[in-house]
Amino acid sequence: MSDPQIPPGGNRRSVLSLGVNSKSVLYAAYMPFLKGGGIFLPTNRSYHLGDEVFLLLQLMDDPAKLPIQGTVAWVTPADAQGGKQQGIGLRFGDDDSSKSARARIEQVIGSYLGSSRQTHTL
């Protein structure tokens, strides 16, 4: 019997939700160096590069959830050096809702962009 989570190409699809409660947490998770933008998601689940993920992202006190379709472009394993948190980096898709989410994230973190503060990735 086939797994409904695994489409014919072999890449898993899943739905995740992330609530971000501060600008500094959002900055640490945001991945502007990925084409189209991306975000780090802490998770204990196992993912592979190229897996498709649908994310519902809630920013601070905004009750609206931003829908983001993307693919796994980064994996931080459980035993990562430097005490980095386990999780995945989701590269945003090219659809309008993902582009809108990127614009909203960059609006929220504003002056933090280009900062030398530590992040979950680079």
Tab-separated table of C-alpha atoms in Angstrom:
chain	number	residue	atom	x	y	z
A	1	MET	CA	0.000	0.000	0.000
A	2	SER	CA	1.383	3.440	-0.881
A	3	ASP	CA	1.910	6.272	1.600
A	4	PRO	CA	-0.475	9.206	0.897
A	5	GLN	CA	2.236	11.590	2.127
A	6	ILE	CA	4.616	10.506	-0.644
A	7	PRO	CA	3.642	11.587	-4.174
A	8	PRO	CA	4.796	9.604	-7.234
A	9	GLY	CA	8.060	11.601	-7.506
A	10	GLY	CA	9.168	10.408	-4.064
A	11	ASN	CA	9.137	13.800	-2.331
A	12	ARG	CA	6.980	13.948	0.762
A	13	ARG	CA	4.392	16.670	1.197
A	14	SER	CA	3.426	17.989	4.576
A	15	VAL	CA	1.673	20.875	6.277
A	16	LEU	CA	3.369	22.767	9.102
A	17	SER	CA	2.379	25.738	11.219
A	18	LEU	CA	4.710	28.295	12.790
A	19	GLY	CA	3.861	31.138	15.130
A	20	VAL	CA	6.512	33.833	15.528
A	21	ASN	CA	6.143	36.058	18.576
A	22	SER	CA	8.901	38.651	18.118
A	23	LYS	CA	10.877	40.517	15.488
A	24	SER	CA	14.171	39.020	16.720
A	25	VAL	CA	12.821	35.461	16.441
A	26	LEU	CA	11.590	36.213	12.908
A	27	TYR	CA	14.986	37.647	11.961
A	28	ALA	CA	16.750	34.532	13.284
A	29	ALA	CA	14.452	32.294	11.222
A	30	TYR	CA	14.312	34.286	7.971
A	31	MET	CA	16.563	33.155	5.116
A	32	PRO	CA	16.864	36.085	2.657
A	33	PHE	CA	19.848	34.462	0.913
A	34	LEU	CA	17.586	31.822	-0.702
A	35	LYS	CA	16.136	32.696	-4.099
A	36	GLY	CA	12.617	33.902	-3.339
A	37	GLY	CA	13.329	33.936	0.399
A	38	GLY	CA	12.911	31.242	2.996
A	39	ILE	CA	12.381	30.526	6.653
A	40	PHE	CA	13.831	28.122	9.200
A	41	LEU	CA	11.297	25.840	10.882
A	42	PRO	CA	12.263	24.031	14.061
A	43	THR	CA	11.080	20.437	13.792
A	44	ASN	CA	12.073	17.002	15.026
A	45	ARG	CA	10.559	15.353	11.937
A	46	SER	CA	12.897	13.990	9.286
A	47	TYR	CA	12.909	15.821	5.949
A	48	HIS	CA	14.968	15.588	2.787
A	49	LEU	CA	16.063	18.292	0.382
A	50	GLY	CA	13.306	18.869	-2.151
A	51	ASP	CA	10.423	17.747	0.072
A	52	GLU	CA	7.359	19.929	-0.484
A	53	VAL	CA	5.959	21.763	2.547
A	54	PHE	CA	2.925	23.979	2.973
A	55	LEU	CA	3.427	26.416	5.846
A	56	LEU	CA	0.896	28.512	7.733
A	57	LEU	CA	2.936	31.342	9.257
A	58	GLN	CA	1.527	33.624	11.940
A	59	LEU	CA	3.490	36.787	12.752
A	60	MET	CA	3.356	38.357	16.193
A	61	ASP	CA	-0.116	39.674	17.080
A	62	ASP	CA	-1.530	39.394	13.559
A	63	PRO	CA	-4.394	36.860	13.629
A	64	ALA	CA	-4.033	36.173	9.888
A	65	LYS	CA	-1.903	33.215	8.861
A	66	LEU	CA	0.308	33.621	5.812
A	67	PRO	CA	0.123	30.591	3.483
A	68	ILE	CA	3.494	29.638	2.030
A	69	GLN	CA	4.149	26.808	-0.413
A	70	GLY	CA	7.797	25.787	-0.577
A	71	THR	CA	10.468	23.141	-0.718
A	72	VAL	CA	13.055	22.024	1.802
A	73	ALA	CA	16.370	23.679	0.914
A	74	TRP	CA	18.199	23.310	4.234
A	75	VAL	CA	18.332	20.590	6.876
A	76	THR	CA	19.866	21.043	10.311
A	77	PRO	CA	20.186	17.580	11.893
A	78	ALA	CA	19.613	16.768	15.546
A	79	ASP	CA	23.357	16.483	16.208
A	80	ALA	CA	24.395	19.737	14.487
A	81	GLN	CA	27.625	21.391	15.585
A	82	GLY	CA	27.533	24.645	17.493
A	83	GLY	CA	24.295	23.803	19.265
A	84	LYS	CA	22.161	24.787	16.260
A	85	GLN	CA	18.488	23.902	16.616
A	86	GLN	CA	17.216	20.925	14.615
A	87	GLY	CA	14.923	21.861	11.750
A	88	ILE	CA	14.507	22.679	8.082
A	89	GLY	CA	14.905	25.681	5.837
A	90	LEU	CA	11.896	26.193	3.613
A	91	ARG	CA	12.523	27.992	0.311
A	92	PHE	CA	9.446	29.987	-0.645
A	93	GLY	CA	7.692	29.145	-3.891
A	94	ASP	CA	7.087	31.496	-6.810
A	95	ASP	CA	3.343	31.845	-6.218
A	96	ASP	CA	1.703	35.132	-5.200
A	97	SER	CA	0.955	34.109	-1.604
A	98	SER	CA	4.610	33.166	-0.992
A	99	LYS	CA	5.806	36.438	-2.561
A	100	SER	CA	3.349	38.340	-0.380
A	101	ALA	CA	4.574	36.500	2.734
A	102	ARG	CA	8.194	37.392	1.901
A	103	ALA	CA	7.258	41.061	1.494
A	104	ARG	CA	5.382	41.001	4.812
A	105	ILE	CA	8.319	39.360	6.633
A	106	GLU	CA	10.778	41.913	5.256
A	107	GLN	CA	8.427	44.726	6.238
A	108	VAL	CA	8.257	43.416	9.816
A	109	ILE	CA	12.001	42.867	10.314
A	110	GLY	CA	12.938	46.020	8.378
A	111	SER	CA	16.207	47.365	9.759
A	112	TYR	CA	17.230	43.908	11.042
A	113	LEU	CA	17.935	42.845	7.421
A	114	GLY	CA	21.672	42.829	6.827
A	115	SER	CA	22.389	42.707	10.564
A	116	SER	CA	25.231	40.604	11.919
A	117	ARG	CA	23.031	39.050	14.611
A	118	GLN	CA	23.153	35.275	14.952
A	119	THR	CA	20.510	33.268	13.081
A	120	HIS	CA	19.420	29.637	12.969
A	121	THR	CA	21.269	29.137	9.684
A	122	LEU	CA	24.210	31.308	8.572
